[in-house]
Coordinates of C-alpha atoms in Angstrom, one line a residue:
X1 CA 0.0 0.0 0.0
X2 CA 1.5 3.3 -1.1
X3 CA 1.9 5.9 1.7
X4 CA 2.2 3.5 4.6
X5 CA 5.5 4.9 5.8
X6 CA 4.3 8.5 5.3
X7 CA 1.2 7.7 7.3
X8 CA 3.4 6.3 10.1
X9 CA 5.5 9.5 10.1
X10 CA 2.3 11.6 10.3
X11 CA 1.1 9.5 13.2
X12 CA 4.4 10.1 15.0
X13 CA 4.0 13.9 14.3
X14 CA 7.0 14.0 12.1
X15 CA 7.1 16.4 9.1
X16 CA 10.1 15.7 6.9
X17 CA 12.3 18.7 6.1
X18 CA 13.6 19.3 2.6
X19 CA 16.6 17.1 2.0
X20 CA 19.7 19.1 2.8
X21 CA 22.1 19.9 -0.1
X22 CA 25.7 19.0 0.3
X23 CA 28.0 21.5 2.0
X24 CA 31.2 20.2 0.5
X25 CA 32.5 18.1 -2.4
X26 CA 30.1 15.0 -2.2
X27 CA 26.7 13.9 -3.2
X28 CA 23.8 13.3 -0.7
X29 CA 23.4 9.7 -1.8
X30 CA 24.6 7.0 -4.3
X31 CA 22.7 4.1 -5.6
X32 CA 24.5 0.9 -6.4
X33 CA 22.3 -2.0 -7.5
X34 CA 19.4 -2.1 -5.0
X35 CA 21.4 -0.3 -2.3
X36 CA 21.2 3.4 -1.4
X37 CA 24.2 4.8 0.4
X38 CA 23.3 8.0 2.2
X39 CA 26.0 10.5 3.2
X40 CA 26.2 11.4 6.9
X41 CA 23.4 13.7 8.1
X42 CA 24.1 16.0 11.0
X43 CA 21.8 17.0 13.8
X44 CA 20.3 20.1 12.4
X45 CA 16.6 21.1 12.5
X46 CA 15.2 24.3 10.7
X47 CA 18.8 25.6 10.3
X48 CA 19.5 25.2 14.0
X49 CA 22.4 22.9 15.0
X50 CA 21.8 20.5 17.8
X51 CA 25.3 21.0 19.1
X52 CA 27.5 20.3 22.0
X53 CA 29.9 17.6 23.1
X54 CA 28.4 14.6 24.9
X55 CA 29.9 14.2 28.4
X56 CA 30.4 18.0 28.3
X57 CA 27.7 20.5 27.3
X58 CA 25.2 17.8 26.2
X59 CA 23.7 15.0 28.2
X60 CA 22.5 11.6 26.9
X61 CA 18.9 12.7 26.3
X62 CA 20.0 15.7 24.3
X63 CA 22.3 13.4 22.3
X64 CA 19.5 10.9 21.7
X65 CA 17.3 13.8 20.4
X66 CA 20.1 14.9 18.1
X67 CA 20.5 11.3 16.8
X68 CA 16.7 11.1 16.2
X69 CA 16.9 14.3 14.2
X70 CA 19.7 12.8 12.1
X71 CA 17.4 9.8 11.4
X72 CA 14.6 12.2 10.3
X73 CA 17.2 14.0 8.0
X74 CA 18.2 10.6 6.6
X75 CA 14.6 9.7 5.9
X76 CA 14.3 13.0 4.0
X77 CA 17.3 11.9 1.9
X78 CA 15.7 8.5 1.3
X79 CA 12.6 10.1 0.0
X80 CA 14.5 12.5 -2.2
X81 CA 16.5 9.6 -3.7
X82 CA 13.7 7.1 -4.1
X83 CA 10.6 9.3 -4.4
X84 CA 8.5 6.8 -2.3
X85 CA 9.5 5.7 1.2
X86 CA 7.5 2.5 0.7
X87 CA 10.2 1.3 -1.6
X88 CA 12.5 0.7 1.4
X89 CA 12.9 -3.0 1.9
X90 CA 15.4 -2.9 4.7
X91 CA 17.6 -0.5 6.7
X92 CA 20.8 -2.4 6.3
X93 CA 23.3 -0.4 8.4
X94 CA 23.6 2.8 10.3
X95 CA 26.9 4.4 11.3
X96 CA 26.6 6.9 14.1
X97 CA 29.3 9.4 15.1
X98 CA 29.0 11.1 18.5
X99 CA 30.9 14.3 19.4
X100 CA 32.2 12.9 22.7
X101 CA 34.5 13.9 25.5
X102 CA 37.4 11.5 26.0
X103 CA 35.8 9.8 29.0
X104 CA 32.2 9.6 27.5
X105 CA 31.4 5.9 27.1
X106 CA 27.6 5.9 26.5
X107 CA 27.9 6.4 22.7
X108 CA 25.6 3.5 21.9
X109 CA 22.9 5.0 24.1
X110 CA 23.1 8.2 22.1
X111 CA 22.9 6.5 18.7
X112 CA 19.8 4.6 19.9
X113 CA 17.9 7.8 19.2
X114 CA 18.4 7.1 15.5
X115 CA 18.0 3.3 15.6
X116 CA 14.8 3.5 17.6
X117 CA 13.2 5.9 15.1
X118 CA 14.1 3.7 12.1
X119 CA 12.3 0.7 13.9
X120 CA 9.3 2.9 14.8
X121 CA 8.9 4.1 11.2
X122 CA 9.9 0.9 9.2
X123 CA 9.0 -1.8 11.7
X124 CA 11.1 -5.0 11.3
X125 CA 12.6 -3.6 8.1
X126 CA 14.1 -0.9 10.2
X127 CA 16.2 -3.2 12.3
X128 CA 19.8 -2.9 11.2
X129 CA 23.4 -3.6 11.7
X130 CA 25.2 -0.6 13.3
X131 CA 28.4 1.0 14.4
X132 CA 28.4 3.8 17.1
X133 CA 31.7 5.7 17.3
X134 CA 32.8 8.5 19.6
X135 CA 34.8 11.2 17.9
X136 CA 36.7 14.3 19.0
X137 CA 34.7 16.7 16.9
X138 CA 32.0 17.0 14.2
X139 CA 31.1 19.7 11.6
X140 CA 29.6 22.8 13.1
X141 CA 30.1 21.3 16.6
X142 CA 27.0 19.2 16.2
X143 CA 26.4 16.4 18.7
X144 CA 25.7 13.6 16.2
X145 CA 26.1 12.6 12.6
X146 CA 24.6 9.4 11.1
X147 CA 25.0 7.7 7.7
X148 CA 22.9 4.8 6.3
X149 CA 22.8 2.0 3.8
X150 CA 19.2 1.2 2.6
X151 CA 18.0 -1.7 0.5
X152 CA 15.1 -0.8 -1.8
X153 CA 12.8 -2.3 -4.3

């Protein structure tokens, strides 16, 4: 049924932003076979960066919210690339990068903000392999960046 994923987003109160244009020398996504590789999406909403270092200025809940926003931005890129979110067969993998203080070890809890949304929106097809990595910094001092690999029909 066409529009199933969009209906789920609406039920969750999520309005997808316009897919962000690249800010450097890369493309937003690349298709290879039936896989869609999406460039990292940062934690930005309505032009406002969800910023701060985890274990410093930002706590786990702020980090989870930033990761969730990354997932929303990824879904916008999926829609821009495929035209129809119901074409998603499987979220194959997410890679989450967390702007973390050296002693911050709860990186996986932060990236769960993105993972949880993909499962909420795509159900079992949203369950994925994942890497969650703490890094010294991210562009614009954002808290989180997430990239994805999507299988589509």
